[in-house]
CSV table of C-alpha atoms in Angstrom, one decimal:
chain,number,residue,atom,x,y,z
A,1,MET,CA,-17.5,6.5,-18.6
A,2,GLY,CA,-20.5,4.5,-17.7
A,3,PHE,CA,-18.7,3.2,-14.7
A,4,SER,CA,-18.0,6.7,-13.5
A,5,LEU,CA,-21.6,7.7,-13.9
A,6,ALA,CA,-22.7,4.6,-12.0
A,7,LEU,CA,-20.5,5.6,-9.1
A,8,LEU,CA,-21.8,9.2,-8.8
A,9,PRO,CA,-24.6,8.4,-6.4
A,10,LEU,CA,-22.1,6.7,-4.1
A,11,LEU,CA,-19.5,9.4,-4.4
A,12,ASP,CA,-22.0,12.2,-3.9
A,13,ARG,CA,-22.3,11.3,-0.2
A,14,TYR,CA,-19.0,12.9,0.9
A,15,GLU,CA,-18.9,16.3,2.7
A,16,SER,CA,-15.8,17.3,0.7
A,17,ILE,CA,-13.8,16.0,-2.3
A,18,PHE,CA,-10.7,15.6,-0.1
A,19,TYR,CA,-12.6,13.2,2.2
A,20,GLY,CA,-13.9,11.3,-0.9
A,21,ILE,CA,-10.5,10.9,-2.5
A,22,ASN,CA,-9.0,9.7,0.7
A,23,ASP,CA,-11.8,7.2,1.3
A,24,VAL,CA,-11.4,5.8,-2.2
A,25,ILE,CA,-7.6,5.5,-2.0
A,26,ALA,CA,-7.9,3.9,1.5
A,27,HIS,CA,-9.7,1.0,-0.2
A,28,ILE,CA,-7.4,0.7,-3.2
A,29,ALA,CA,-4.0,1.1,-1.6
A,30,PRO,CA,-3.8,-1.8,0.9
A,31,PRO,CA,-3.1,-4.7,-1.6
A,32,ILE,CA,-0.6,-2.6,-3.5
A,33,THR,CA,1.2,-1.5,-0.3
A,34,CYS,CA,1.3,-5.1,1.0
A,35,VAL,CA,2.7,-6.6,-2.2
A,36,PHE,CA,5.4,-3.8,-2.4
A,37,LEU,CA,6.5,-4.2,1.2
A,38,LEU,CA,6.6,-8.0,1.2
A,39,GLY,CA,8.2,-8.1,-2.2
A,40,VAL,CA,11.0,-5.8,-1.1
A,41,PHE,CA,11.6,-7.0,2.4
A,42,TRP,CA,10.7,-10.7,2.4
A,43,LYS,CA,12.6,-13.3,0.4
A,44,GLY,CA,9.7,-15.8,0.6
A,45,ALA,CA,7.2,-13.6,-1.3
A,46,SER,CA,6.3,-15.2,-4.6
A,47,ALA,CA,5.1,-13.6,-7.9
A,48,ILE,CA,2.0,-15.9,-8.0
A,49,ALA,CA,1.1,-14.9,-4.4
A,50,ALA,CA,1.6,-11.2,-5.2
A,51,LYS,CA,-0.6,-11.4,-8.3
A,52,LEU,CA,-3.3,-13.3,-6.4
A,53,THR,CA,-3.1,-10.9,-3.5
A,54,LEU,CA,-3.5,-7.9,-5.8
A,55,TRP,CA,-6.6,-9.5,-7.4
A,56,ILE,CA,-8.2,-10.7,-4.2
A,57,GLY,CA,-7.3,-7.6,-2.2
A,58,SER,CA,-8.7,-5.3,-4.9
A,59,VAL,CA,-12.0,-7.2,-5.1
A,60,LEU,CA,-12.1,-7.1,-1.3
A,61,GLY,CA,-11.4,-3.4,-1.2
A,62,VAL,CA,-14.2,-2.7,-3.8
A,63,ALA,CA,-16.6,-5.0,-1.9
A,64,VAL,CA,-15.9,-3.2,1.4
A,65,PHE,CA,-16.2,0.2,-0.2
A,66,LEU,CA,-19.6,-0.7,-1.7
A,67,LEU,CA,-20.8,-2.2,1.6
A,68,ASN,CA,-19.6,0.9,3.4
A,69,LYS,CA,-21.7,3.1,1.1
A,70,LEU,CA,-24.7,0.9,0.6
A,71,LEU,CA,-25.0,0.0,4.3
A,72,PRO,CA,-23.7,3.0,6.3
A,73,ASP,CA,-25.3,1.9,9.5
A,74,SER,CA,-23.6,-1.5,9.6
A,75,TRP,CA,-20.3,-2.1,11.5
A,76,ILE,CA,-18.4,-1.8,8.2
A,77,GLY,CA,-20.1,1.5,7.5
A,78,GLN,CA,-19.3,2.8,10.9
A,79,THR,CA,-15.5,2.0,10.7
A,80,PRO,CA,-13.3,5.0,9.9
A,81,PHE,CA,-11.7,4.7,6.4
A,82,MET,CA,-8.2,4.8,7.8
A,83,MET,CA,-8.9,1.9,10.1
A,84,MET,CA,-10.5,0.1,7.3
A,85,ALA,CA,-7.4,0.6,5.2
A,86,PHE,CA,-5.3,-0.9,8.0
A,87,TYR,CA,-7.6,-3.9,8.4
A,88,LEU,CA,-7.5,-4.5,4.6
A,89,PHE,CA,-3.7,-4.2,4.7
A,90,LEU,CA,-3.5,-6.8,7.5
A,91,ILE,CA,-5.8,-9.2,5.6
A,92,CYS,CA,-3.7,-8.7,2.4
A,93,MET,CA,-0.5,-9.4,4.4
A,94,VAL,CA,-1.9,-12.6,5.8
A,95,LEU,CA,-3.2,-13.6,2.4
A,96,GLN,CA,0.1,-13.0,0.7
A,97,VAL,CA,2.1,-14.9,3.3
A,98,LEU,CA,-0.3,-17.9,3.1
A,99,LEU,CA,-0.3,-17.9,-0.7
A,100,SER,CA,3.5,-17.6,-0.7
A,101,TYR,CA,3.7,-20.8,1.3
A,102,LYS,CA,1.2,-22.5,-1.0
A,103,TYR,CA,3.0,-21.2,-4.2
A,104,PRO,CA,6.7,-20.9,-3.1
A,105,VAL,CA,9.1,-18.6,-4.9
A,106,GLN,CA,11.7,-20.3,-7.2
A,107,HIS,CA,14.8,-18.2,-6.7
A,108,THR,CA,17.4,-17.8,-9.5
A,109,ALA,CA,20.9,-16.4,-9.2
A,110,GLN,CA,19.6,-13.1,-10.5
A,111,SER,CA,16.6,-12.9,-8.2
A,112,ARG,CA,18.7,-13.4,-5.0
A,113,ASP,CA,20.4,-10.1,-5.7
A,114,LEU,CA,17.1,-8.2,-5.5
A,115,TYR,CA,16.6,-8.7,-1.8
A,116,TRP,CA,18.5,-7.0,1.0
A,117,LYS,CA,20.4,-9.3,3.2
A,118,ASN,CA,20.5,-6.6,5.9
A,119,PRO,CA,18.4,-3.4,6.3
A,120,MET,CA,21.6,-1.4,6.2
A,121,ASP,CA,22.6,-2.7,2.8
A,122,PRO,CA,21.2,0.3,0.8
A,123,LEU,CA,23.4,2.7,2.9
A,124,ARG,CA,26.5,0.7,2.2
A,125,GLY,CA,26.1,0.7,-1.5
A,126,LYS,CA,27.9,2.9,-4.0
A,127,ALA,CA,26.3,6.4,-4.2
A,128,TRP,CA,26.5,9.1,-6.8
A,129,SER,CA,28.8,12.0,-6.0
A,130,GLY,CA,27.7,15.5,-5.0
A,131,ILE,CA,24.0,16.6,-4.9
A,132,GLY,CA,22.9,13.4,-6.6
A,133,SER,CA,23.9,11.3,-3.7
A,134,TYR,CA,20.9,9.6,-2.1
A,135,ARG,CA,22.5,10.1,1.3
A,136,ILE,CA,22.5,13.9,0.8
A,137,LEU,CA,19.1,14.0,-0.8
A,138,SER,CA,17.5,11.9,2.0
A,139,THR,CA,19.1,14.0,4.7
A,140,LEU,CA,17.8,17.1,2.9
A,141,LEU,CA,14.3,15.7,2.6
A,142,LEU,CA,14.3,14.8,6.3
A,143,ALA,CA,15.4,18.3,7.2
A,144,ILE,CA,12.7,19.8,5.0
A,145,VAL,CA,10.0,17.6,6.7
A,146,VAL,CA,11.2,18.6,10.2
A,147,ILE,CA,11.3,22.3,9.2
A,148,LEU,CA,7.8,22.2,7.7
A,149,TYR,CA,6.5,20.3,10.8
A,150,VAL,CA,7.9,23.0,13.1
A,151,ILE,CA,6.5,25.8,11.0
A,152,PHE,CA,3.0,24.4,10.6
A,153,ASN,CA,2.7,22.9,14.1
């Protein structure tokens, strides 16, 4: 509760709550997104590197957020929050790759099955029948997104 009260002067500077929430998320999400994507798609990502990337990336995100609010006229303060999220994501990607080479993953027979050998592997797997099939659900989701885009565009 004290932490929330301490953040009030920083969070009171937003023109809307929507902008404030997006700005905060843009500084929290990059290390999480990086660890997820590299963990799923790259066999070389290690658990130690993921943990360190989450810690270092989170500290970096908080530091950039505070610098952005405390020094709004600096180059960090002038950078749009979506671009800052992208830059933080790139830094976290480089950090996790470097740390994964420093602390390599030790694969087991069970862990080898967690990675896709080919990007099409999930589509070749066994699916539930009927409406529970991920193929049907993903096609339905894509159709809904396209319809909503056409309606609201």
